[in-house]
CSV table of C-alpha atoms and ligand atoms in Angstrom, one decimal:
chain,number,residue,atom,x,y,z
A,132,UNK,CA,21.7,-7.8,11.0
A,133,UNK,CA,18.8,-10.2,9.8
A,134,UNK,CA,17.3,-10.6,6.0
A,135,UNK,CA,13.5,-12.0,5.3
A,136,UNK,CA,11.5,-12.7,2.6
A,137,UNK,CA,7.8,-12.3,2.2
A,138,UNK,CA,5.5,-13.1,-1.0
A,139,UNK,CA,1.8,-11.1,-1.9
A,140,UNK,CA,-0.6,-13.0,-1.5
A,141,UNK,CA,-3.7,-12.5,-3.5
A,142,UNK,CA,-7.4,-12.5,-2.1
A,143,UNK,CA,-9.9,-14.5,-3.9
A,144,UNK,CA,-12.5,-14.2,-1.1
A,145,UNK,CA,-11.8,-10.7,-0.1
A,146,UNK,CA,-10.9,-8.3,3.0
A,147,UNK,CA,-12.7,-4.9,2.7
A,148,UNK,CA,-14.1,-3.5,5.7
A,149,UNK,CA,-12.8,-3.0,9.6
A,150,UNK,CA,-14.5,-4.3,12.6
A,151,UNK,CA,-12.5,-2.1,14.9
A,152,UNK,CA,-9.9,0.4,13.3
A,153,UNK,CA,-7.6,1.1,16.7
A,154,UNK,CA,-6.5,-2.8,16.2
A,155,UNK,CA,-7.2,-2.8,12.2
A,156,UNK,CA,-9.6,-6.0,12.9
A,157,UNK,CA,-11.6,-7.1,9.9
A,158,UNK,CA,-15.2,-7.1,9.6
A,159,UNK,CA,-15.0,-10.6,8.3
A,160,UNK,CA,-13.0,-13.1,7.1
A,161,UNK,CA,-10.6,-14.0,3.8
A,162,UNK,CA,-8.8,-16.6,1.9
A,163,UNK,CA,-6.0,-16.0,-0.5
A,164,UNK,CA,-2.7,-17.3,-2.2
A,165,UNK,CA,0.5,-16.6,-1.1
A,166,UNK,CA,2.7,-16.2,-4.0
A,167,UNK,CA,5.8,-17.4,-5.3
A,168,UNK,CA,8.2,-15.6,-7.7
A,169,UNK,CA,7.3,-11.7,-5.9
A,170,UNK,CA,8.5,-10.8,-3.3
A,171,UNK,CA,9.7,-7.7,-0.2
A,172,UNK,CA,13.4,-8.7,1.0
A,173,UNK,CA,13.4,-6.3,4.6
A,174,UNK,CA,16.8,-6.2,7.0
A,175,UNK,CA,16.4,-4.5,10.4
A,176,UNK,CA,19.1,-3.1,12.7
A,177,UNK,CA,18.7,-2.0,16.0
A,178,UNK,CA,21.2,0.1,17.8
A,179,UNK,CA,21.0,1.4,20.5
A,180,UNK,CA,23.8,4.4,18.1
A,181,UNK,CA,20.9,5.5,16.3
A,182,UNK,CA,19.2,8.2,17.1
A,183,UNK,CA,15.6,7.5,15.1
A,184,UNK,CA,14.6,5.1,13.1
A,185,UNK,CA,15.6,5.2,9.5
A,186,UNK,CA,13.4,3.6,6.1
A,187,UNK,CA,15.3,2.3,3.1
A,188,UNK,CA,12.4,1.4,0.3
A,189,UNK,CA,14.5,0.7,-3.2
A,190,UNK,CA,17.7,2.4,-1.8
A,191,UNK,CA,15.3,5.7,-1.5
A,192,UNK,CA,14.4,7.5,1.5
A,193,UNK,CA,11.0,6.4,2.6
A,194,UNK,CA,9.7,9.3,4.5
A,195,UNK,CA,6.0,9.2,4.3
A,196,UNK,CA,5.6,5.6,5.4
A,197,UNK,CA,8.2,5.4,8.5
A,198,UNK,CA,5.3,5.7,11.2
A,199,UNK,CA,3.7,2.7,10.1
A,200,UNK,CA,6.6,0.4,9.6
A,201,UNK,CA,7.8,2.2,13.6
A,202,UNK,CA,4.5,1.6,14.8
A,203,UNK,CA,4.6,-2.3,13.8
A,204,UNK,CA,8.1,-2.0,14.9
A,205,UNK,CA,6.7,-0.8,18.3
A,206,UNK,CA,4.7,-3.9,18.2
A,207,UNK,CA,7.1,-6.5,17.9
A,208,UNK,CA,10.5,-5.0,19.4
A,209,UNK,CA,8.6,-2.8,22.4
A,210,UNK,CA,7.7,0.9,23.1
A,211,UNK,CA,11.4,1.4,24.5
A,212,UNK,CA,12.7,-0.5,21.5
A,213,UNK,CA,16.0,0.6,20.8
A,214,UNK,CA,16.3,2.7,17.3
A,215,UNK,CA,16.3,1.1,13.9
A,216,UNK,CA,18.0,0.6,10.0
A,217,UNK,CA,14.4,-0.9,7.5
A,218,UNK,CA,15.8,-1.5,4.0
A,219,UNK,CA,12.9,-3.2,2.2
A,220,UNK,CA,13.2,-3.9,-1.1
A,221,UNK,CA,10.6,-4.7,-3.6
A,222,UNK,CA,10.6,-6.7,-7.6
A,223,UNK,CA,7.3,-5.3,-8.6
A,224,UNK,CA,5.3,-1.9,-8.4
A,225,UNK,CA,4.5,-0.2,-4.5
A,226,UNK,CA,0.5,0.7,-3.8
A,227,UNK,CA,-0.3,-0.3,-7.2
A,228,UNK,CA,-3.0,-2.8,-5.9
A,229,UNK,CA,-0.5,-5.8,-5.2
A,230,UNK,CA,-0.2,-6.4,-2.1
A,231,UNK,CA,2.5,-4.6,-1.7
A,232,UNK,CA,1.5,-4.2,2.1
A,233,UNK,CA,0.7,-7.6,2.5
A,234,UNK,CA,4.2,-8.8,1.6
A,235,UNK,CA,6.0,-5.3,3.4
A,236,UNK,CA,4.7,-5.9,6.5
A,237,UNK,CA,4.8,-9.4,7.0
A,238,UNK,CA,8.6,-9.9,6.0
A,239,UNK,CA,8.7,-7.2,8.6
A,240,UNK,CA,7.5,-8.7,12.0
A,241,UNK,CA,9.6,-11.5,11.1
A,242,UNK,CA,12.8,-9.5,10.1
A,243,UNK,CA,11.9,-7.3,13.4
A,244,UNK,CA,11.7,-10.7,15.6
A,245,UNK,CA,14.8,-12.1,14.8
A,246,UNK,CA,16.8,-8.6,14.7
A,247,UNK,CA,16.0,-8.4,18.5
A,248,UNK,CA,16.9,-12.0,19.2
A,249,UNK,CA,20.8,-11.1,17.5
A,250,UNK,CA,21.1,-7.5,19.4
A,251,UNK,CA,19.9,-9.1,22.8
A,252,UNK,CA,22.0,-6.6,24.8
A,253,UNK,CA,20.6,-3.8,24.1
A,254,UNK,CA,16.6,-5.4,24.4
A,255,UNK,CA,14.9,-6.4,27.8
A,256,UNK,CA,14.9,-9.7,28.8
A,257,UNK,CA,10.5,-9.6,28.5
A,258,UNK,CA,11.0,-8.2,25.4
A,259,UNK,CA,13.3,-11.1,24.3
A,260,UNK,CA,11.1,-13.5,26.3
A,261,UNK,CA,8.2,-12.3,23.8
A,262,UNK,CA,10.6,-12.5,20.8
A,263,UNK,CA,11.6,-16.3,21.9
A,264,UNK,CA,8.2,-18.2,22.2
A,265,UNK,CA,6.4,-16.2,19.0
A,266,UNK,CA,4.2,-18.8,16.9
A,267,UNK,CA,4.2,-17.8,13.0
A,268,UNK,CA,0.6,-17.4,14.0
A,269,UNK,CA,1.3,-14.9,16.4
A,270,UNK,CA,3.5,-13.1,13.8
A,271,UNK,CA,0.5,-13.0,11.2
A,272,UNK,CA,-1.4,-10.8,14.0
A,273,UNK,CA,1.2,-8.6,14.9
A,274,UNK,CA,1.5,-7.9,11.3
A,275,UNK,CA,-2.2,-8.2,10.9
A,276,UNK,CA,-2.3,-4.6,13.5
A,277,UNK,CA,-0.1,-2.6,11.0
A,278,UNK,CA,-1.7,-3.9,7.8
A,279,UNK,CA,-4.4,-6.3,7.2
A,280,UNK,CA,-4.0,-8.9,4.3
A,281,UNK,CA,0.0,-9.0,5.7
A,282,UNK,CA,-1.4,-12.0,8.9
A,283,UNK,CA,-2.3,-14.0,5.0
A,284,UNK,CA,1.5,-13.3,3.5
A,285,UNK,CA,2.6,-15.4,7.0
A,286,UNK,CA,1.5,-19.0,5.6
A,287,UNK,CA,1.8,-20.4,1.9
A,288,UNK,CA,-0.1,-21.9,-0.7
A,289,UNK,CA,-4.0,-21.1,-0.1
A,290,UNK,CA,-4.6,-19.3,3.1
A,291,UNK,CA,-7.7,-18.9,5.1
A,292,UNK,CA,-7.7,-15.7,7.8
A,293,UNK,CA,-10.6,-15.9,10.1
A,294,UNK,CA,-12.4,-12.6,12.3
A,295,UNK,CA,-13.8,-13.2,15.4
A,296,UNK,CA,-14.4,-10.4,17.6
A,297,UNK,CA,-11.3,-10.0,19.0
A,298,UNK,CA,-8.9,-11.9,17.1
A,299,UNK,CA,-8.0,-13.3,14.0
A,300,UNK,CA,-6.8,-16.9,13.6
A,301,UNK,CA,-4.7,-17.7,9.9
A,302,UNK,CA,-3.9,-21.1,9.0
A,303,UNK,CA,-2.9,-22.9,5.2
A,304,UNK,CA,-6.1,-24.3,4.5
A,305,UNK,CA,-4.3,-25.9,1.1
A,306,UNK,CA,-0.6,-26.4,1.1
A,307,UNK,CA,0.8,-24.8,-2.7
A,308,UNK,CA,1.8,-28.4,-3.8
A,309,UNK,CA,-1.6,-29.7,-3.0
A,310,UNK,CA,-3.0,-27.3,-6.0
A,311,UNK,CA,-0.8,-25.9,-9.0
A,312,UNK,CA,-3.1,-22.9,-9.3
A,313,UNK,CA,-1.3,-20.0,-11.7
A,314,UNK,CA,-1.4,-16.8,-11.4
A,315,UNK,CA,-0.2,-14.3,-13.8
A,316,UNK,CA,-1.4,-10.4,-12.8
A,317,UNK,CA,-2.2,-7.7,-16.0
A,318,UNK,CA,-0.2,-4.4,-15.3
A,319,UNK,CA,-2.6,-2.4,-16.7
A,320,UNK,CA,-0.9,0.5,-14.7
A,321,UNK,CA,2.4,1.2,-12.6
A,322,UNK,CA,1.4,4.8,-10.7
A,323,UNK,CA,0.1,4.4,-7.1
A,324,UNK,CA,-3.4,4.0,-6.1
A,325,UNK,CA,-5.3,7.7,-5.5
A,326,UNK,CA,-6.8,6.0,-2.6
A,327,UNK,CA,-5.0,3.9,0.4
A,328,UNK,CA,-6.9,1.1,0.2
A,329,UNK,CA,-7.8,1.5,4.7
A,330,UNK,CA,-9.2,4.7,3.9
A,331,UNK,CA,-11.4,3.6,1.1
A,332,UNK,CA,-12.7,1.0,3.3
A,333,UNK,CA,-13.7,3.1,6.5
A,334,UNK,CA,-15.5,4.9,3.6
A,335,UNK,CA,-16.9,2.2,2.4
A,336,UNK,CA,-18.9,1.5,5.8
A,337,UNK,CA,-19.6,4.8,6.6
A,338,UNK,CA,-21.2,5.6,2.6
A,339,UNK,CA,-21.8,2.4,1.0
A,340,UNK,CA,-25.6,1.1,1.4
A,341,UNK,CA,-24.2,-2.7,0.0
A,342,UNK,CA,-21.7,-2.1,2.8
A,343,UNK,CA,-23.2,-4.3,5.7
A,344,UNK,CA,-24.9,-6.7,3.3
A,345,UNK,CA,-21.1,-7.5,1.7
A,346,UNK,CA,-20.6,-7.5,5.0
A,347,UNK,CA,-23.2,-9.8,6.4
A,348,UNK,CA,-23.0,-12.8,2.9
A,349,UNK,CA,-18.9,-13.1,3.7
A,350,UNK,CA,-19.3,-15.9,5.6
A,351,UNK,CA,-21.8,-17.8,2.9
A,352,UNK,CA,-18.6,-17.1,-0.1
A,353,UNK,CA,-16.1,-18.3,2.5
A,354,UNK,CA,-17.9,-21.4,3.2
A,355,UNK,CA,-18.5,-22.2,-0.9
A,356,UNK,CA,-14.6,-20.7,-1.5
A,357,UNK,CA,-13.2,-23.3,2.0
A,358,UNK,CA,-15.2,-26.4,0.2
A,359,UNK,CA,-14.2,-25.5,-3.2
A,360,UNK,CA,-10.5,-25.8,-2.6
A,361,UNK,CA,-10.7,-29.0,-0.5
A,362,UNK,CA,-12.5,-30.2,-3.4
A,363,UNK,CA,-9.8,-28.8,-5.8
A,364,UNK,CA,-13.0,-28.5,-8.0
A,365,UNK,CA,-11.9,-24.7,-9.9
A,366,UNK,CA,-15.2,-23.9,-11.3
A,367,UNK,CA,-16.8,-23.6,-7.8
A,368,UNK,CA,-13.9,-21.8,-6.7
A,369,UNK,CA,-14.5,-19.4,-9.7
A,370,UNK,CA,-18.2,-18.7,-9.8
A,371,UNK,CA,-17.3,-17.7,-6.2
A,372,UNK,CA,-13.9,-15.8,-6.4
A,373,UNK,CA,-15.1,-13.4,-9.2
A,374,UNK,CA,-18.3,-13.5,-7.5
A,375,UNK,CA,-17.1,-11.5,-4.5
A,376,UNK,CA,-14.8,-9.4,-6.2
A,377,UNK,CA,-16.9,-8.3,-7.7
A,378,UNK,CA,-19.0,-7.2,-4.9
A,379,UNK,CA,-17.1,-5.5,-3.4
A,380,UNK,CA,-15.9,-3.3,-5.7
A,381,UNK,CA,-19.9,-2.6,-6.1
A,382,UNK,CA,-19.2,-2.3,-2.6
A,383,UNK,CA,-16.1,0.1,-3.6
A,384,UNK,CA,-18.5,2.4,-6.4
A,385,UNK,CA,-21.1,2.9,-4.5
A,386,UNK,CA,-19.6,4.9,-1.8
A,387,UNK,CA,-19.7,8.5,-1.6
A,388,UNK,CA,-17.7,10.0,-2.9
A,389,UNK,CA,-17.0,6.7,-5.2
A,390,UNK,CA,-14.0,4.5,-5.5
A,391,UNK,CA,-12.9,3.9,-8.7
A,392,UNK,CA,-9.6,1.7,-9.3
A,393,UNK,CA,-10.2,0.3,-12.4
A,394,UNK,CA,-9.2,1.6,-15.8
A,395,UNK,CA,-9.7,1.2,-19.5
A,396,UNK,CA,-7.0,-1.4,-19.5
A,397,UNK,CA,-8.9,-3.5,-16.5
A,398,UNK,CA,-12.3,-4.3,-18.2
A,399,UNK,CA,-10.0,-5.3,-21.8
A,400,UNK,CA,-9.0,-8.0,-19.3
A,401,UNK,CA,-11.9,-9.0,-18.3
A,402,UNK,CA,-13.2,-9.4,-21.5
A,403,UNK,CA,-10.6,-11.4,-22.4
A,404,UNK,CA,-11.0,-13.0,-19.3
A,405,UNK,CA,-14.4,-13.8,-20.3
A,406,UNK,CA,-14.1,-14.5,-24.0
A,407,UNK,CA,-11.0,-17.1,-22.9
A,408,UNK,CA,-14.0,-18.9,-20.4
A,409,UNK,CA,-16.3,-18.9,-23.4
A,410,UNK,CA,-13.7,-20.2,-25.5
A,411,UNK,CA,-13.7,-23.3,-22.5
A,412,UNK,CA,-10.7,-23.0,-20.9
A,413,UNK,CA,-10.2,-22.7,-17.1
A,414,UNK,CA,-9.5,-19.2,-16.1
A,415,UNK,CA,-11.0,-16.8,-14.1
A,416,UNK,CA,-10.0,-13.0,-12.6
A,417,UNK,CA,-9.8,-10.5,-9.9
A,418,UNK,CA,-8.9,-6.7,-9.2
A,419,UNK,CA,-8.0,-5.4,-5.7
A,420,UNK,CA,-7.3,-1.6,-4.6
A,421,UNK,CA,-5.7,-1.3,-7.8
A,422,UNK,CA,-6.2,-1.4,-12.1
A,423,UNK,CA,-4.4,-4.6,-12.2
A,424,UNK,CA,-5.8,-8.1,-13.5
A,425,UNK,CA,-5.3,-11.4,-11.7
A,426,UNK,CA,-5.9,-14.2,-14.1
A,427,UNK,CA,-6.2,-17.4,-11.6
A,428,UNK,CA,-5.6,-20.6,-13.8
A,429,UNK,CA,-3.5,-23.6,-14.4
A,430,UNK,CA,-0.6,-24.5,-15.4
A,431,UNK,CA,-1.6,-26.5,-19.3
A,432,UNK,CA,-3.2,-23.1,-20.2
A,433,UNK,CA,-1.3,-20.1,-18.6
A,434,UNK,CA,0.9,-19.8,-21.4
A,435,UNK,CA,-2.5,-18.5,-23.0
A,436,UNK,CA,-3.4,-16.5,-20.6
A,437,UNK,CA,-0.8,-14.8,-20.8
A,438,UNK,CA,-0.8,-14.5,-24.4
A,439,UNK,CA,-4.6,-13.0,-24.5
A,440,UNK,CA,-3.8,-10.7,-21.7
A,441,UNK,CA,-0.2,-9.2,-23.1
A,442,UNK,CA,-2.3,-8.7,-26.3
A,443,UNK,CA,-5.3,-6.6,-24.7
A,444,UNK,CA,-5.1,-2.8,-25.3
A,445,UNK,CA,-3.8,-1.1,-22.1
A,446,UNK,CA,-1.7,-3.8,-20.5
A,447,UNK,CA,1.8,-2.7,-19.4
A,448,UNK,CA,3.5,-5.5,-18.4
A,449,UNK,CA,2.7,-9.8,-17.4
A,450,UNK,CA,4.1,-11.5,-14.4
A,451,UNK,CA,3.5,-15.2,-13.2
A,452,UNK,CA,3.4,-17.0,-10.9
A,453,UNK,CA,2.6,-19.9,-9.2
A,454,UNK,CA,1.9,-20.2,-4.8
A,455,UNK,CA,4.5,-19.9,-2.8
A,456,UNK,CA,5.6,-20.4,1.1
A,457,UNK,CA,4.9,-18.3,3.5
A,458,UNK,CA,7.7,-15.5,4.7
A,459,UNK,CA,10.6,-17.0,6.7
A,460,UNK,CA,14.1,-15.6,7.0
A,461,UNK,CA,17.0,-15.6,4.3
A,462,UNK,CA,20.0,-17.3,5.1
A,463,UNK,CA,22.4,-14.5,4.7
A,464,UNK,CA,20.1,-13.8,8.5
B,514,2P0,C1,-7.9,-8.0,-0.3
B,514,2P0,N1,-7.1,-5.6,0.5
B,514,2P0,O1,-7.9,-9.0,1.2
B,514,2P0,C2,-8.2,-7.0,-0.1
B,514,2P0,C3,-8.8,-7.1,-1.1
B,514,2P0,C4,-7.4,-4.8,-0.7
B,514,2P0,C5,-8.5,-5.5,-1.8
B,514,2P0,O2,-6.4,-6.2,1.9
B,514,2P0,O3,-5.6,-1.1,6.3
B,514,2P0,O4,-3.3,-2.6,3.2
B,514,2P0,O5,-3.9,-2.0,5.9
B,514,2P0,O6,-5.4,-2.8,6.7
B,514,2P0,O7,-4.2,-4.8,3.7
B,514,2P0,C6,-5.5,-4.3,1.0
B,514,2P0,O8,-5.9,-3.6,2.7
B,514,2P0,O9,-5.4,-2.9,4.8
B,514,2P0,C7,-6.7,-5.9,0.9
B,514,2P0,P1,-5.0,-2.0,6.0
B,514,2P0,P2,-5.1,-3.8,3.5
B,514,2P0,O10,-6.6,-8.4,-0.5
C-alpha cells in the first residue's frame, strides 16, 4: 500500500471557467502558491480481492465523492483496473474553499500511480509501462482532469498553469525558498460550500455578462503577476492579485442565480486588511470558492496579520503557512 501527501494551493490569478467540460480543460491560465503546512494524505491499495472501490475520508465512508475518485483512478490505472481501497486524511476543513480538492486529487494521482507499480502482478504490462514513465507534468494533467486546481499542487512554490486549446502546462515559476511569502488563512465558516465550484463556473459562463471579458483579460493579469514574481515585487503582485480576485467574484455575483461565497466575516477581514495596508503593511487578500480570507504577507508582519485577523468578528480560526513543495510519496510507502 502506497501513501502520498499533497498540499493545497491558493490561486492569485484564478481559474474560473472551462474551455472543455468533458476534458476539464480550463478556459485560461492561473498562478498559485503551494502551501506547506496544510495537507491531504492519501493511501491506495488495489486488490483482485476487492469487489468495489471504497473511499474513507478521515475515517468515514464517503459515498458522494467516490464516483469522481473512481474516475480519476480509471485515468491513472486503466478502465479494467482492479478495485481499490482509498483512505484520505486532511488536516484542514474539506470543501470549504480551502482547495481540499486540489490537494486530494494531486495526492491521489501520485499514490495511485505508485500503487499500480506495487501491485504489478494484477496489472497489464501497458498500464505498468505508462505508470513507470509518467513525469510530474503527466501526473499534473491527470490530476487536472479530475479537478482543475489539483494540477497546480503537483508543483511547489509559486506555480503557473498555462492553458492551451487541447492541454495544460504546469511548472514552478519560483521555488518556495526564493521568496518566503506567508499565507494567513482566516476561517469564517467551516461548513461545506453551497455550490460546487465546477457547477458554479459553468453557470458563470452561461449567465454572467462579464464572463467573456474575464477570460480575455487573464493573459494580461498572468503576465503582470509573472513579472512581479520574477522581480519579487510585492506591491505589484498585491495589486494584480486583489484585482483578479475581485473580478472573479464579480463574475460569480453577476451569474444567474448569483453565486455568493462570502459572508460577513469575509468582508470584515477585507476591511481589516485594507486598514493594515493604510498603515503601511505589505499584505493583500484573496478569496476563493468559499468565505475564508487568505492574507498574503511577509515573515516580518505575519504575527501582526494573524493577530489582526484573529480579532475580527466572525473569524473562527486562524491558520498560517509558508510555501511548500509539490505532491510526493511518503517514506512509508
Ligand atoms: C482556483 N478555484 O484557481 C479557483 C479560484 C476556486 C476559486 O480552482 O471543476 O475545484 O474540479 O476543475 O479545481 C476550484 O476549482 O474545479 C478552483 P474543477 P476546482 O483555485
